[in-house]
mmCIF file of C-alpha atoms and ligand atoms in Angstrom:
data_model
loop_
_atom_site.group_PDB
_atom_site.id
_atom_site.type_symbol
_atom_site.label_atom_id
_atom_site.label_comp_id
_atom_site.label_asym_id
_atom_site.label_seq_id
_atom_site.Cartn_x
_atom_site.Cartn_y
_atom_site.Cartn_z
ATOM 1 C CA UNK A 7 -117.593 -62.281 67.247
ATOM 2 C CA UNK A 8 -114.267 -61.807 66.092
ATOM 3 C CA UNK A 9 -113.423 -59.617 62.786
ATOM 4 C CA UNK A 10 -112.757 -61.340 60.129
ATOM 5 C CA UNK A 11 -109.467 -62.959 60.836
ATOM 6 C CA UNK A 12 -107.308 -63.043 57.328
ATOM 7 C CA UNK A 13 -103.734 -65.319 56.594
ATOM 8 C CA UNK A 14 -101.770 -63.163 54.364
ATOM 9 C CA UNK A 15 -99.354 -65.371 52.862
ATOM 10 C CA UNK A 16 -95.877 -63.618 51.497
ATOM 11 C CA UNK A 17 -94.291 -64.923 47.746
ATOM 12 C CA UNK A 18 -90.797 -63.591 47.281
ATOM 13 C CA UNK A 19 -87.271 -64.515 46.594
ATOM 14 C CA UNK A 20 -85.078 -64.101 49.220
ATOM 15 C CA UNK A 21 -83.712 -60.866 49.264
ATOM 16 C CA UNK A 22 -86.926 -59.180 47.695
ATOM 17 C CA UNK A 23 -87.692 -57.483 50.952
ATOM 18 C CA UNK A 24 -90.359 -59.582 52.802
ATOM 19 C CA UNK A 25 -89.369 -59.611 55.988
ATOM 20 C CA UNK A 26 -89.294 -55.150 55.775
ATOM 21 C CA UNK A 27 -92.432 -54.992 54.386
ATOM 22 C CA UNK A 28 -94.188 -57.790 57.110
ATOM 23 C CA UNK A 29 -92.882 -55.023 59.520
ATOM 24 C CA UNK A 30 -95.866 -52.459 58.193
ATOM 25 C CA UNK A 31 -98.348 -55.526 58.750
ATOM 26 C CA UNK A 32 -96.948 -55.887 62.087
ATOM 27 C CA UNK A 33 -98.170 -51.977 62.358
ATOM 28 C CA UNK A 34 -101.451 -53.186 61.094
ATOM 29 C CA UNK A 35 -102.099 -55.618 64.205
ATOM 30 C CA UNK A 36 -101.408 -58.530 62.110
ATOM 31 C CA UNK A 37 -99.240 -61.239 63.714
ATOM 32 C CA UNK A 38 -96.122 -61.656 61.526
ATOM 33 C CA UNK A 39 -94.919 -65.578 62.013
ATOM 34 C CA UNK A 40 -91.281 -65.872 59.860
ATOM 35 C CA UNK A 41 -90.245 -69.079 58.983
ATOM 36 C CA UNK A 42 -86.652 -67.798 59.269
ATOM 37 C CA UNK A 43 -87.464 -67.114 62.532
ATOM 38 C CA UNK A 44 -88.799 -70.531 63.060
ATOM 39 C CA UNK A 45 -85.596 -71.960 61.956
ATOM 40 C CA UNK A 46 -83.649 -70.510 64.331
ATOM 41 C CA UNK A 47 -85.653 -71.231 66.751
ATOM 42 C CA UNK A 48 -86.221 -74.871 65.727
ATOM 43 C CA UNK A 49 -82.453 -75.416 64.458
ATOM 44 C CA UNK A 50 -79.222 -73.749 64.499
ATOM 45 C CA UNK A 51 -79.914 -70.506 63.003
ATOM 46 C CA UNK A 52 -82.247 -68.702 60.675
ATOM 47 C CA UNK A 53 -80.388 -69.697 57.407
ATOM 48 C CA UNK A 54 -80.068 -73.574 58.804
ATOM 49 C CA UNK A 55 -81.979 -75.918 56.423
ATOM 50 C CA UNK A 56 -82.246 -78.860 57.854
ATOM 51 C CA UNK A 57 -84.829 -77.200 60.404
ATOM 52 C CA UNK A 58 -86.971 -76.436 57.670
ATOM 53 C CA UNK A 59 -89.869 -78.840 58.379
ATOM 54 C CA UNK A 60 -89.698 -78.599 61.905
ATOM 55 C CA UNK A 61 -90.104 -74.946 61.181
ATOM 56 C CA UNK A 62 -93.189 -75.422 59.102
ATOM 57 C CA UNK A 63 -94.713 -76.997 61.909
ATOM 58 C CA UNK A 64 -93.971 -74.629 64.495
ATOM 59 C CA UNK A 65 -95.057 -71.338 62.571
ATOM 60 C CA UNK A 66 -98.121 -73.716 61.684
ATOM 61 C CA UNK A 67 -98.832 -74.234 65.293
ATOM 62 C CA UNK A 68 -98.569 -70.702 66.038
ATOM 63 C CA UNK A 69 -100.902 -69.888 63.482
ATOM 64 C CA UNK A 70 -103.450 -72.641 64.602
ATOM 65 C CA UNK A 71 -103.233 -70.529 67.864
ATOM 66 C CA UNK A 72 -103.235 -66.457 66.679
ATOM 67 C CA UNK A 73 -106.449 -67.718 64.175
ATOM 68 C CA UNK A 74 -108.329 -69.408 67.296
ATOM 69 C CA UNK A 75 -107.614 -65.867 68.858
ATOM 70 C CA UNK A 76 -109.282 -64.271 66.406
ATOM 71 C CA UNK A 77 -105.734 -62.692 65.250
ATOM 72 C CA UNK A 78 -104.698 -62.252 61.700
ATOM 73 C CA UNK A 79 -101.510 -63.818 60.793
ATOM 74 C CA UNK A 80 -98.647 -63.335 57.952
ATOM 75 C CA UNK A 81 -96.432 -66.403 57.092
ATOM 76 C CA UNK A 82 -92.730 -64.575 55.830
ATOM 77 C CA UNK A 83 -91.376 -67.124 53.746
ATOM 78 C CA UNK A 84 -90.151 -67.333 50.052
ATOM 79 C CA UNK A 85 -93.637 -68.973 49.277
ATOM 80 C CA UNK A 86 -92.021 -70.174 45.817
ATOM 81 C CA UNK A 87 -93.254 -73.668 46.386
ATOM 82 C CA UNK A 88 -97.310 -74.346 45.806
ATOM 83 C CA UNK A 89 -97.018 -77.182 48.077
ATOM 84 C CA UNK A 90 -96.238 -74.654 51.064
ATOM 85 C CA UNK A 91 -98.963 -72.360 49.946
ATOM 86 C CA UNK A 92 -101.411 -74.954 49.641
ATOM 87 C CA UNK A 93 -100.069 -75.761 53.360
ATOM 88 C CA UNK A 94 -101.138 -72.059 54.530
ATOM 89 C CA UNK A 95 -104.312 -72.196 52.654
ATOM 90 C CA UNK A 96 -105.937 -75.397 54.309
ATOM 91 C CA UNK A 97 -104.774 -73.924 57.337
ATOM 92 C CA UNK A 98 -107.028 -70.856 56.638
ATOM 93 C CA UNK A 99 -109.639 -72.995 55.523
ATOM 94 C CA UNK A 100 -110.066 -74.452 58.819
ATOM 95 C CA UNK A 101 -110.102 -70.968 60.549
ATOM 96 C CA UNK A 102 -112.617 -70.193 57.930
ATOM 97 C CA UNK A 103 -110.497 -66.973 57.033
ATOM 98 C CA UNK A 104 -109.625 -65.503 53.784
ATOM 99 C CA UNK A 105 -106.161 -66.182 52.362
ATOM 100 C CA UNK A 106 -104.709 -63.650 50.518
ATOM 101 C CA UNK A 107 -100.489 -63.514 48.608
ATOM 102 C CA UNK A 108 -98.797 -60.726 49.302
ATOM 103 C CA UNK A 109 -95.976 -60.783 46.243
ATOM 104 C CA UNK A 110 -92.667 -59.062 46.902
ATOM 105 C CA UNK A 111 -90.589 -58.058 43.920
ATOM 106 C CA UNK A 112 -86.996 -56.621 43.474
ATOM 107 C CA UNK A 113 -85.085 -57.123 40.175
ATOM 108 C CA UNK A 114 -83.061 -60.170 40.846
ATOM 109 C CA UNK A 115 -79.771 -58.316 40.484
ATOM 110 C CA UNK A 116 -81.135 -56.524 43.822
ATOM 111 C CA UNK A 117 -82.080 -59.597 45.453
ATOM 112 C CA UNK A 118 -79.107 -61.175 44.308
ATOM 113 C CA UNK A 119 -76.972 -58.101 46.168
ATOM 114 C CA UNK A 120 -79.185 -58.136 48.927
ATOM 115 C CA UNK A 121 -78.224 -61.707 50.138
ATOM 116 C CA UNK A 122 -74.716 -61.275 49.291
ATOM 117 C CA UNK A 123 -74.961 -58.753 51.957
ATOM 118 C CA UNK A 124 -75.957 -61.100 54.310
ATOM 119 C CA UNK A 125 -73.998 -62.793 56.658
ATOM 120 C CA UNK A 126 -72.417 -66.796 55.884
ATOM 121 C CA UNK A 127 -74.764 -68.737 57.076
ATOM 122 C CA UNK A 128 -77.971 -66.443 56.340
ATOM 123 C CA UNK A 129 -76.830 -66.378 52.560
ATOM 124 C CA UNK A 130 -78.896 -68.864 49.987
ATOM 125 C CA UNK A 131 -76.623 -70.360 47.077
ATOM 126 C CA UNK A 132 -77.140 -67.496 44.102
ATOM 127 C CA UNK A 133 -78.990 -70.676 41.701
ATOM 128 C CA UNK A 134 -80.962 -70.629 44.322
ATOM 129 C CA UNK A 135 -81.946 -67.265 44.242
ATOM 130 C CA UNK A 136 -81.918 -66.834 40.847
ATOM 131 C CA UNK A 137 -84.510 -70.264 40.733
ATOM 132 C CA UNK A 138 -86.669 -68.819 42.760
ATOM 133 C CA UNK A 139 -86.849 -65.686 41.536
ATOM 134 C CA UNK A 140 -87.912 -67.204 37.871
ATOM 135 C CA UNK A 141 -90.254 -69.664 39.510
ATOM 136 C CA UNK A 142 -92.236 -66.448 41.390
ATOM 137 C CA UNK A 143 -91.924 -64.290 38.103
ATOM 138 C CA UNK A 144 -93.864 -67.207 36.644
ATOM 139 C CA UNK A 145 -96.859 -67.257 38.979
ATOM 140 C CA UNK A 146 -99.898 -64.954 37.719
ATOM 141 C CA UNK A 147 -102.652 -64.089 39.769
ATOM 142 C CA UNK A 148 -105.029 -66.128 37.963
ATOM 143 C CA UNK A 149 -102.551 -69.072 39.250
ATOM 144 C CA UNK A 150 -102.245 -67.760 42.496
ATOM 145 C CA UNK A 151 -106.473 -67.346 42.645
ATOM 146 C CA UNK A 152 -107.090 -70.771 40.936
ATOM 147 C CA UNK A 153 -104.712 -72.394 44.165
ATOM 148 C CA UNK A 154 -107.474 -70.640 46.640
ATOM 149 C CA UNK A 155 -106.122 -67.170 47.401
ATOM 150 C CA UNK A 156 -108.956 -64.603 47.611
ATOM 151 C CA UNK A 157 -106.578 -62.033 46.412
ATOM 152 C CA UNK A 158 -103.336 -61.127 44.861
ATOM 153 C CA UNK A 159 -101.490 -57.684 46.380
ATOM 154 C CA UNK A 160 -97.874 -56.894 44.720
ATOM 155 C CA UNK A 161 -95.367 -54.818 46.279
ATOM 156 C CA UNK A 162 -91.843 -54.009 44.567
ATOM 157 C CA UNK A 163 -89.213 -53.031 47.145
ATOM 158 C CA UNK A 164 -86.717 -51.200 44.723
ATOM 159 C CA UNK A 165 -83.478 -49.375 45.909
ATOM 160 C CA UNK A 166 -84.348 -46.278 47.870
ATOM 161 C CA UNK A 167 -88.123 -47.155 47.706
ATOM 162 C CA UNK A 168 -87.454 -47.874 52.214
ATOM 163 C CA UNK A 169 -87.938 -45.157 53.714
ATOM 164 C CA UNK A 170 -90.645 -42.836 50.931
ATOM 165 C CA UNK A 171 -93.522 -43.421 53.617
ATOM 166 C CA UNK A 172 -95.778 -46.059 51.694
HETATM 167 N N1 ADP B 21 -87.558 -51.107 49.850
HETATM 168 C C1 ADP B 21 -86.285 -51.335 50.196
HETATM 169 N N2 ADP B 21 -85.327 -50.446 49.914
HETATM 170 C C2 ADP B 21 -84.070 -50.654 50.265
HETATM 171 N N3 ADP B 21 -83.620 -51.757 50.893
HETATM 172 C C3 ADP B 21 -84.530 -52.675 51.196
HETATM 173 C C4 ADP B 21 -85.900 -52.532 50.870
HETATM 174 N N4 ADP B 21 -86.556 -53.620 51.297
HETATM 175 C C5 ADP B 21 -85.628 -54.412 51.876
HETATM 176 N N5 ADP B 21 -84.415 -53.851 51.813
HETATM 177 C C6 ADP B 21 -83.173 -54.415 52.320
HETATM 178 O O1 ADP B 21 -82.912 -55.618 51.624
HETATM 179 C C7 ADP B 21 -82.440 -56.609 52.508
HETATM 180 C C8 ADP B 21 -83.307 -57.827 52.386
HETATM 181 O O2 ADP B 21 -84.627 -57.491 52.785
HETATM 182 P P1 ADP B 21 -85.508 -58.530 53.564
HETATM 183 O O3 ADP B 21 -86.786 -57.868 53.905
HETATM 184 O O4 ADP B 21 -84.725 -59.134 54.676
HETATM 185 O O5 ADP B 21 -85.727 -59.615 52.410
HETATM 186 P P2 ADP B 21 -86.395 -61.041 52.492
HETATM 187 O O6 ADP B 21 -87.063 -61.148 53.818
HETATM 188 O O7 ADP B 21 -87.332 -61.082 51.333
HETATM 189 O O8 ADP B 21 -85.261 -62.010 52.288
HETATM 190 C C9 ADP B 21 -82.452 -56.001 53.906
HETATM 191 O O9 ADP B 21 -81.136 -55.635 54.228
HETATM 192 C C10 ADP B 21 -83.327 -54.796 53.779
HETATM 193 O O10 ADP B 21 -82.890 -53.745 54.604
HETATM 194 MG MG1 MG B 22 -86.829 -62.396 55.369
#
């Protein structure tokens, strides 16, 4: 028998610092599967939108086949929609493993600095941002637990919070 195999699903505006903090689950033996990624792979390059479905399939093909491993997996994306999480949760559902939200919070003038940081064509439109980031500060963990998820974990990834060793 495999241990329990878990889907850890990340919530966070973009900018909020998912893709750093999926690095210590990574560390953890989990398999980290970034829609970002996906879209580069998929399309153009990681900021290309129009490969955004074809994304969603691929990362949930790969996680079809790291569950039927007996692998944990993480799904990096923004998460802000409950159609997408509802997405990762059926998939868990069939794997018969646990689905938990990992939340990642910055202020939004961080996130919002963040991404301008980014290069062109990895940048999302500051509305868009700044939507998502309301939408997500929205979303309770009663909501979140009332979707599915087993459990609600929060992380805030503040200015000079990287490198203090949690
Ligand atoms: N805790 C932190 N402290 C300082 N900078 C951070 C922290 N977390 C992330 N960053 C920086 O913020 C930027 C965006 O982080 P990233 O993880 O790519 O965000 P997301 O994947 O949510 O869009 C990166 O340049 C990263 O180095
Ligand atoms: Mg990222």
């Amino acid at each position: 028998m495999h241990p329990t195999t878990t889907v850890t699903v990340l919530v966070g505006a973009p900018g909020s610092g998912k893709s750093m903090v999926s690095r210590a689950l990574v560390a953890d033996g989990i398999t980290v599967l970034s829609l970002d990624e996906a879209r580069a792979i998929r399309g153009e390059h990681e900021g290309d939108q129009k490969a955004t479905p074809a994304a969603f399939t691929y990362v949930a093909r790969q996680a079809h086949e790291n569950l039927a491993a007996g692998r944990s997996v993480a799904i990096d994306g923004t998460g802000a929609r409950r159609h997408d999480r509802i997405r990762w949760l059926q998939l868990a559902r069939e794997h018969g493993a646990p689905a938990t939200v990992l939340l990642v919070w910055a202020p939004l003038d961080v996130c919002l600095a963040r991404n301008a940081t980014r290069p062109e064509h990895r940048q999302a439109p500051e509305h868009v941002v700044a939507r998502m980031w309301h939408t997500i500060d929205e979303l309770t963990d009663a909501d979140l637990v009332a979707e599915g998820f087993s459990r609600v974990d929060r992380v805030t990834t503040a200015p000079g919070s990287a490198d203090d060793g949690e």
